[in-house]
Coordinates of C-alpha atoms in Angstrom, one line a residue:
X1 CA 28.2 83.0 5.5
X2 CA 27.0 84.9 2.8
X3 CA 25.9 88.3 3.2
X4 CA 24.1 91.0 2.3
X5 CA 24.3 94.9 3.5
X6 CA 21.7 96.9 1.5
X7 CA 20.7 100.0 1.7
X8 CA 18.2 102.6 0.0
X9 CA 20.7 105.7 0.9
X10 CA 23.7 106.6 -1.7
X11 CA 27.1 104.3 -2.2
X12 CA 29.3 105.3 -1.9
X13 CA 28.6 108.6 0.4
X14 CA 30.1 110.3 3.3
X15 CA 28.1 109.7 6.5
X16 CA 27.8 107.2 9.0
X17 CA 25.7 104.6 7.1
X18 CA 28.1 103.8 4.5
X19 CA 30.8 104.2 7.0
X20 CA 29.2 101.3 9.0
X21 CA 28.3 99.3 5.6
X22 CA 32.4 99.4 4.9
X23 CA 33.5 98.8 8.3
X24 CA 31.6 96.4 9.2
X25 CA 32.4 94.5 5.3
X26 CA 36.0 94.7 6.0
X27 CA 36.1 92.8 9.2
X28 CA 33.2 90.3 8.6
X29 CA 35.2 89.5 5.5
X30 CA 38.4 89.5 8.2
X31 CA 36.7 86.7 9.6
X32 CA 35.8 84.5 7.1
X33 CA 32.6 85.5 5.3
X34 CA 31.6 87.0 2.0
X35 CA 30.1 90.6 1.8
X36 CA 27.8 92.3 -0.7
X37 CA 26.7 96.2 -0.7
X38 CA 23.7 96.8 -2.5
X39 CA 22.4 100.4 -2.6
X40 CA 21.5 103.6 -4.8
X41 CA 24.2 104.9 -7.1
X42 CA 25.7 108.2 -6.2
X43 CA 23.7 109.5 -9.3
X44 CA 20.3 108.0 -8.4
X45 CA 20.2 106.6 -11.7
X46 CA 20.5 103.0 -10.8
X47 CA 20.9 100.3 -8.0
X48 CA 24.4 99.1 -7.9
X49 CA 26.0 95.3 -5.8
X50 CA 28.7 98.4 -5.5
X51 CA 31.7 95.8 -5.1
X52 CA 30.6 93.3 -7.3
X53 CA 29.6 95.7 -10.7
X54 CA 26.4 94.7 -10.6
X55 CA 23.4 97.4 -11.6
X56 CA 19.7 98.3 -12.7
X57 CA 19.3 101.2 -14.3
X58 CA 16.1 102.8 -13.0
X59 CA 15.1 104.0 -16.7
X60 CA 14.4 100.2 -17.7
X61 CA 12.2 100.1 -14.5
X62 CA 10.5 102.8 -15.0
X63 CA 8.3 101.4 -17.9
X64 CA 7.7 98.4 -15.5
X65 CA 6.1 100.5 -12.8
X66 CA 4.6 103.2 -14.6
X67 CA 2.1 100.4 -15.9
X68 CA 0.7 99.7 -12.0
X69 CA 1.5 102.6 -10.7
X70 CA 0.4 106.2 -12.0
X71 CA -1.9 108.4 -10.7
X72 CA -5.1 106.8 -12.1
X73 CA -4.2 103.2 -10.6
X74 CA -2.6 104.5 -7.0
X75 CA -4.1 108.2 -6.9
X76 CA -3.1 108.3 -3.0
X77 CA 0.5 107.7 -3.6
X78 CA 0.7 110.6 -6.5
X79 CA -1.2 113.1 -4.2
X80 CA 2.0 113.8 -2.6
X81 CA 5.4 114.2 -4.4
X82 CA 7.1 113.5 -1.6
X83 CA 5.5 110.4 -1.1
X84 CA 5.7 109.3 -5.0
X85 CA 9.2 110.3 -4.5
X86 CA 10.2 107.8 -1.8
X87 CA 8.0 105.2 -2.7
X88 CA 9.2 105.0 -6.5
X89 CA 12.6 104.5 -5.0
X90 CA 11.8 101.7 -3.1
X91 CA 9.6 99.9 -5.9
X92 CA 13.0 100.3 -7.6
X93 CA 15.0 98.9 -4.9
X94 CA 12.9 95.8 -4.6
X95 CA 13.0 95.0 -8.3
X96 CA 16.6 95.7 -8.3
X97 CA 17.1 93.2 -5.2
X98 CA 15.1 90.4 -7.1
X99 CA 16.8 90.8 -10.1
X100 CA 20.0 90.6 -8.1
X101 CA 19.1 87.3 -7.0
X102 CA 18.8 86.8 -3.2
X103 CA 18.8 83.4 -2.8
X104 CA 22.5 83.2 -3.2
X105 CA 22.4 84.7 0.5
X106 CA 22.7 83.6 3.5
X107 CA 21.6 86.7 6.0
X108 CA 19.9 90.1 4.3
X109 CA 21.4 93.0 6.8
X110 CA 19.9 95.9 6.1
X111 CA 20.6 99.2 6.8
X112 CA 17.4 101.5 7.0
X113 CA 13.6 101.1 7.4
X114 CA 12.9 101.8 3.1
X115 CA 15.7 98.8 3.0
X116 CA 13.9 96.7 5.3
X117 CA 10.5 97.4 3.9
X118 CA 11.6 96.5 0.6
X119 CA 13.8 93.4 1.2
X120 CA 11.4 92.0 3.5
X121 CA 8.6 92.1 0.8
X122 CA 10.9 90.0 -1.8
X123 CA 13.3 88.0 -0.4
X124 CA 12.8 84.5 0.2
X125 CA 11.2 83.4 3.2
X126 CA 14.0 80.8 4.4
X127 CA 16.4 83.6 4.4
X128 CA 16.5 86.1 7.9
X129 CA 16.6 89.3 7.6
X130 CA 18.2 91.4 10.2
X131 CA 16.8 95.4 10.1
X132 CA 19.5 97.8 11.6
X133 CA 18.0 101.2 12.2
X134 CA 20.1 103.6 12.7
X135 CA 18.1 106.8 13.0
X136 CA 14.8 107.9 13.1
X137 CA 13.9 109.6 9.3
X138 CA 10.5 110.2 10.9
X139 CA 12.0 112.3 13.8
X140 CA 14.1 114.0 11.7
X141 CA 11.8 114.8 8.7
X142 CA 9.1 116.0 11.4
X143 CA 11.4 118.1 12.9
X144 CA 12.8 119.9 9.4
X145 CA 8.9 120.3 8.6
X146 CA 8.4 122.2 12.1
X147 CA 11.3 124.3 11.4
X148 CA 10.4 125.2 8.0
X149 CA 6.5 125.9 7.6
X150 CA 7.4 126.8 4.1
X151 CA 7.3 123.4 3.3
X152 CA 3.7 123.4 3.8
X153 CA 3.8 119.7 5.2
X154 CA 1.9 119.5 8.5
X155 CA 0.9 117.1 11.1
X156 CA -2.6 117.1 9.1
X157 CA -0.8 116.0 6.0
X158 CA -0.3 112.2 4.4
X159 CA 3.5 112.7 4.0
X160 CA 3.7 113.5 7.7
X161 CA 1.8 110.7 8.3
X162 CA 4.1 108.5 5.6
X163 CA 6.9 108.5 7.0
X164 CA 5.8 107.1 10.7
X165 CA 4.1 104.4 8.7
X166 CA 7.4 103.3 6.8
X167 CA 9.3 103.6 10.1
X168 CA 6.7 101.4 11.6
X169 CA 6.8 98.9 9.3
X170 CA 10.6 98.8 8.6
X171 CA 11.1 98.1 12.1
X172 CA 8.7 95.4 12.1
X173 CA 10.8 93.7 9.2
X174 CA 13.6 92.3 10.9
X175 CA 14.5 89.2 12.9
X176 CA 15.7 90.6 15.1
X177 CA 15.9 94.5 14.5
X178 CA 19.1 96.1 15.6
X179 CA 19.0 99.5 17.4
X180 CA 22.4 101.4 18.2
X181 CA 21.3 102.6 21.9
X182 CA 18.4 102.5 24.3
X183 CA 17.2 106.1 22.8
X184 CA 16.1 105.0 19.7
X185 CA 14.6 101.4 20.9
X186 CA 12.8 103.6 22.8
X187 CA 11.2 105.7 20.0
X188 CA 10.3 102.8 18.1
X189 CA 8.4 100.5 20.9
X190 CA 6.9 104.2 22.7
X191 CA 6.3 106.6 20.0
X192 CA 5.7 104.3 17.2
X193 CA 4.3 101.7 18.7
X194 CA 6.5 99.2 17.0
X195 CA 5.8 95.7 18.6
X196 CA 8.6 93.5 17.3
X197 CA 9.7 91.5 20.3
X198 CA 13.5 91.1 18.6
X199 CA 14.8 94.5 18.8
X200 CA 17.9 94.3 20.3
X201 CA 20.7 97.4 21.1
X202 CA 24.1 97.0 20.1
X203 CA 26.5 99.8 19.8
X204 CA 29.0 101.1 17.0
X205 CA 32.8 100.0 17.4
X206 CA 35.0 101.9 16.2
X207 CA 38.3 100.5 14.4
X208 CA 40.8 102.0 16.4
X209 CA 44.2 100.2 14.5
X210 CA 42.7 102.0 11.3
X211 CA 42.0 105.1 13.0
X212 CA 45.6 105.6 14.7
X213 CA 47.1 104.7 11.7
X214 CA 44.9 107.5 9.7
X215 CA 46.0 109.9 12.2
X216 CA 49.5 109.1 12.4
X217 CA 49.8 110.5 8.8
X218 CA 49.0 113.7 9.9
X219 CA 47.3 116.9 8.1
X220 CA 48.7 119.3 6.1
X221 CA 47.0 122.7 8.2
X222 CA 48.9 123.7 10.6
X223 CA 47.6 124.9 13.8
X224 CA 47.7 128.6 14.7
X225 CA 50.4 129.9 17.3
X226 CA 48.9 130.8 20.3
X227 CA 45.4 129.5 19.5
X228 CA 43.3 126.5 21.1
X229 CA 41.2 124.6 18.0
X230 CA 37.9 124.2 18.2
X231 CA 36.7 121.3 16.0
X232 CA 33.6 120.1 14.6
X233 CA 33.5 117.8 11.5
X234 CA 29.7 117.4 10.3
X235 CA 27.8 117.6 7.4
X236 CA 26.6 120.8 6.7
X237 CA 22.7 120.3 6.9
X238 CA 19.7 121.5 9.0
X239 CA 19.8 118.2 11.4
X240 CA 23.5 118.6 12.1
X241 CA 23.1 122.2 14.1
X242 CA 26.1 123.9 12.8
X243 CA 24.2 127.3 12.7
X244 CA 24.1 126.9 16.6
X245 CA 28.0 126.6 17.3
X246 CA 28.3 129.5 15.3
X247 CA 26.1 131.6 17.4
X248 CA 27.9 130.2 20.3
X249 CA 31.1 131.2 19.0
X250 CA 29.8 134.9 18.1
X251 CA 29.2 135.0 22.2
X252 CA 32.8 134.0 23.0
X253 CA 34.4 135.9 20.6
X254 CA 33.4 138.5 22.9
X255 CA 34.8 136.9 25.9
X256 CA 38.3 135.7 24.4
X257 CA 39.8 135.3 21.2
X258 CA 42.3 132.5 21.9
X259 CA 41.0 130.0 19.8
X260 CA 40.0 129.3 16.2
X261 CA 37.5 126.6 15.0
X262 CA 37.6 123.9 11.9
X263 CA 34.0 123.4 10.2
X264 CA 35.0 120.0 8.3
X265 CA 32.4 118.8 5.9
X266 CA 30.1 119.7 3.1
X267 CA 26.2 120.1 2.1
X268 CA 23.6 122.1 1.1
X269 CA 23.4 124.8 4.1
X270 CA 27.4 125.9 3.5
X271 CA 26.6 128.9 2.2
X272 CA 24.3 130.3 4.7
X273 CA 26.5 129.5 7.4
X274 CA 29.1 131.2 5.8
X275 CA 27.0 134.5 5.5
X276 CA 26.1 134.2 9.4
X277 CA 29.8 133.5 10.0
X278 CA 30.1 137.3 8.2
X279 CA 27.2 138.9 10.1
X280 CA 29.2 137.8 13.0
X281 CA 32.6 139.1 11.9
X282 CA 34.0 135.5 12.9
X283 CA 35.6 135.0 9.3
X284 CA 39.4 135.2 11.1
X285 CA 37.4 132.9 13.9
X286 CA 35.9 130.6 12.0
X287 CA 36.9 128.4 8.5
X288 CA 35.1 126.0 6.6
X289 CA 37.6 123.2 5.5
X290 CA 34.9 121.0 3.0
X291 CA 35.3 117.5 2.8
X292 CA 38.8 115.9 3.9
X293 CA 39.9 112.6 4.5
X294 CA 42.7 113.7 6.8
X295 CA 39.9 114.2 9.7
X296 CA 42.0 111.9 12.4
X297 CA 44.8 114.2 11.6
X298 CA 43.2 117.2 12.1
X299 CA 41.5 116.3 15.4
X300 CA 45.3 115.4 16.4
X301 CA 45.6 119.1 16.3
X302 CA 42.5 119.8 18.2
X303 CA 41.5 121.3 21.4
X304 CA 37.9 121.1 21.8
X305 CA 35.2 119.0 19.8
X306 CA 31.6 120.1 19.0
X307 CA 28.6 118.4 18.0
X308 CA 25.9 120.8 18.5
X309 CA 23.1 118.6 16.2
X310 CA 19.3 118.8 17.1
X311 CA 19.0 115.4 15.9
X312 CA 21.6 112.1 15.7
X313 CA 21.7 108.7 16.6
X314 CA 25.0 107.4 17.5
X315 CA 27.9 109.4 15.3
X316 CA 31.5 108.1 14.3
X317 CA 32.6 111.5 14.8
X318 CA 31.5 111.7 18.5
X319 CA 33.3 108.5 18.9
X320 CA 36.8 109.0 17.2
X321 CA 37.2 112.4 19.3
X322 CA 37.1 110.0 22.4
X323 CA 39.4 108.2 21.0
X324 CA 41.6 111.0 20.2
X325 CA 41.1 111.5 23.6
X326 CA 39.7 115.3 22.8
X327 CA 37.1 116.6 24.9
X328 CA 33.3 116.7 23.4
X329 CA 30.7 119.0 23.4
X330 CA 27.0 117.8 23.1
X331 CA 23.8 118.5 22.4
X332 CA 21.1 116.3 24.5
X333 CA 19.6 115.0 21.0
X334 CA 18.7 111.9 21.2
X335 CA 21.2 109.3 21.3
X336 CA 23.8 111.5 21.8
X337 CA 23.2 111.8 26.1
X338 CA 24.5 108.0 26.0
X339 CA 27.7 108.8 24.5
X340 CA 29.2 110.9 27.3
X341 CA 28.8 111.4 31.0
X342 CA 28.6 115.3 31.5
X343 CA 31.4 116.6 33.4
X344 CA 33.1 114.2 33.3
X345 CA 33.5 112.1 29.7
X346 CA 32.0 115.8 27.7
X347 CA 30.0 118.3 28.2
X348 CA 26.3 118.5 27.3
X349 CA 24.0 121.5 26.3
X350 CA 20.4 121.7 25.4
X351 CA 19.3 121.1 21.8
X352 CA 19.7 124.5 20.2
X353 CA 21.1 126.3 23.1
X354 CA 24.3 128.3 21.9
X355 CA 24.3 130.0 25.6
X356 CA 25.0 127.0 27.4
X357 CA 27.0 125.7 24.5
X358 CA 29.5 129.3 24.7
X359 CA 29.6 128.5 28.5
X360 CA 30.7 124.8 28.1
X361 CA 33.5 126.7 25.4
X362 CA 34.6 128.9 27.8
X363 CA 34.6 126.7 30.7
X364 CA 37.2 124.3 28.6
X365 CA 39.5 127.0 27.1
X366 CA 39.7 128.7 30.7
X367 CA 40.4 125.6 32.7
X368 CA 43.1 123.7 31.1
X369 CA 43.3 120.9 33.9
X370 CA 39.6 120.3 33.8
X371 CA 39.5 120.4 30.0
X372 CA 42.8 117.5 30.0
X373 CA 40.6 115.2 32.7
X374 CA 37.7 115.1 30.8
X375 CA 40.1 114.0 27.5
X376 CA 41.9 111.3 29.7
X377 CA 38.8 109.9 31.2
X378 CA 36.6 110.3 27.2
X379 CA 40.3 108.5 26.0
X380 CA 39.6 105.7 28.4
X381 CA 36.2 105.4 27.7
X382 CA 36.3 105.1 24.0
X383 CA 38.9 102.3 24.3
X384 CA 36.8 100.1 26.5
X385 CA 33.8 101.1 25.6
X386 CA 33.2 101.4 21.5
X387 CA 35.1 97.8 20.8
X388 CA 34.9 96.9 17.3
X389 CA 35.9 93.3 18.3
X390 CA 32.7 93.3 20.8
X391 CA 30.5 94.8 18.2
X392 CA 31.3 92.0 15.5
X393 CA 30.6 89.0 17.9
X394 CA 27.7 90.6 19.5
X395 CA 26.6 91.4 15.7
X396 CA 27.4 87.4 14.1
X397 CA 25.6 86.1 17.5
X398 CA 22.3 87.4 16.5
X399 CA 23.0 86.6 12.6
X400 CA 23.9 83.2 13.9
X401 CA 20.5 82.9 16.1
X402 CA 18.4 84.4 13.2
X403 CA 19.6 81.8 10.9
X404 CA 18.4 79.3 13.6
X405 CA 15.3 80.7 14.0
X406 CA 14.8 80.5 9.9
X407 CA 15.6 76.7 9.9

């Protein structure tokens, strides 16, 4: 088969999409078939068939849509910026996608709802198109508006009301539409309303040859004498709750000071977690390491993992600690409760809870043989349960029944 993975998000980026995208490339191509990645540049000047050289510019677009679309011919859509915004982009991705030729393909795959919305609208009707959602944008744009009024975006407003719409129809435009666990099916059929009889659940795999072979080259920090490591490797943004394991750490800093934790990753809210970080006098405590590569490595070295988000689907990061066999520490956002059975695969605390979340922390670091059962029995249950070879053939038998469907 011929294939397309498109996207509206960034390629390359760091984050789980593209990390899926080039995963799941590598051993589709492993078996046989041929792989294209269509998505925005990292520039957002252009869309890009990343591994083939192909690309739009969006400035010879522009012209193209400017004469439909402006505020006197679509006044609703300019009312908002943030609507204009996302719904410019994905005029741009569907021009870009025809121009690209999509007959030449035998499945579309795409990888979020302003993909599916877009593709669906130009690709050729003989060709399936299978919708992979791998996150709720609504949920998590809804939530970021609650938290900061400033915005001035309220349930009232057409942009909140957007982005339910696009995650409506998005889901709508696959056959069959692929979910990563029951959480998010579950949004989309209750809370959306989304009707789509294909929507089908099949979780991430993780490549576990790749990933031992990435940690077997090590890291250059070295871990401090005497100290247990604390590790959480997220992007540093609003969603990913960052500001809440620090509070929890200010709280057992007064309990113990045994330990030391790794912030790995980069992104816009850095530098106001480095100033709480210094309101708490954690900055022996607590170091922000940016972007690496050498993540395997580093949880190799680590005690303790944390993902404290108030919103996620499914993250790679959640499952290569399992694999590591290092113990986790969750929030109960969404997806994340199906990842681990508390007390005994990780430890869960409530969505912006750093109390329970400093309990769970001190609970690990002062009960050693607890804290090595629960990273035996998360070991265990990342080998058997987030199969990469499972994935794939659960993932090619709904391609293969899609394309059966189309004929």
């Amino acid at each position: 088969m011929k294939i397309l993975l498109a996207t509206y998000w960034l390629i390359p980026h760091v984050g789980g999409v593209w990390k899926y995208m080039t995963q799941l490339k590598e051993w589709l191509e492993a078996r046989g078939h041929e792989v294209d990645l269509l998505g925005n540049s990292p520039d957002y000047s252009k869309y890009h068939v990343l591994n083939r050289g192909w690309e739009l510019p969006k400035d010879l677009l522009q012209p193209l849509l400017n004469a439909k679309l402006n505020p006197g011919s679509a006044p609703a859509l300019f009312a908002s910026p943030l609507i204009a915004h996302y719904e410019m982009d994905r005029y741009y991705l569907e021009l870009a996608a025809a121009y690209f030729d999509l007959n030449q393909y035998d499945i579309i795959d795409t990888q979020d709802i302003f993909a599916a919305r877009a593709l669906s609208r130009v690709k050729p009707r003989h060709i399936p198109l299978v919708a992979h959602v791998h996150g709720s944008v609504s949920a998590e744009l809804k939530r970021f508006f609650q938290l900061n009024p400033q915005v001035g975006v309220t349930e009232k407003d057409p942009a909140w009301k957007y982005f339910e719409s696009i995650e409506f129809y998005g889901a709508l435009s696959g056959t069959p539409t692929i979910t990563a666990n029951q959480w998010m099916k579950n949004l989309l059929v209750h809370e959306l309303g989304v009707s789509n009889p294909n929507i089908e659940v099949i979780q991430y795999g993780v490549d576990a040859g790749a990933f031992w072979n990435k940690m077997s080259q090590g890291t250059t920090i070295t871990k401090p004498a005497g100290k247990k490591v604390i590790i959480c490797p997220a992007r540093l943004s609003f969603v990913k709750g960052v500001d809440v394991l620090i509070s929890a750490l200010g709280i057992l800093r007064s309990l113990r000071n045994d330990w030391v934790c790794w912030i790995v990753g980069a992104g816009d809210k850095r530098e106001e977690l480095e100033q709480q970080v210094r309101g708490l006098s954690l900055q022996n405590d607590c170091l922000f390491f940016g972007e690496r590569e050498d993540v395997p490595g580093l949880l190799a070295l680590s005690d303790i993992f944390v993902h404290s988000c108030i919103q996620d689907n499914q993250p790679f990061s959640v499952m290569e600690a399992q694999l590591a066999g290092v113990p986790v520490c969750l929030s109960n956002a969404c997806g994340l409760p199906e990842m681990a059975k508390h007390g005994r695969t990780g430890l869960i605390h409530p969505v912006k809870d750093p109390v329970v979340l400093s309990e769970h922390l001190q609970l690990l670091l002062q009960n050693e043989p607890l804290r090595l059962k629960i990273a035996r029995e998360a070991k265990n249950w990342a080998n058997s349960h987030w199969s990469m070879e499972v994935m794939i053939s659960r993932l090619l038998g709904v391609y293969h029944k899609a394309l059966n469907l189309n004929y």
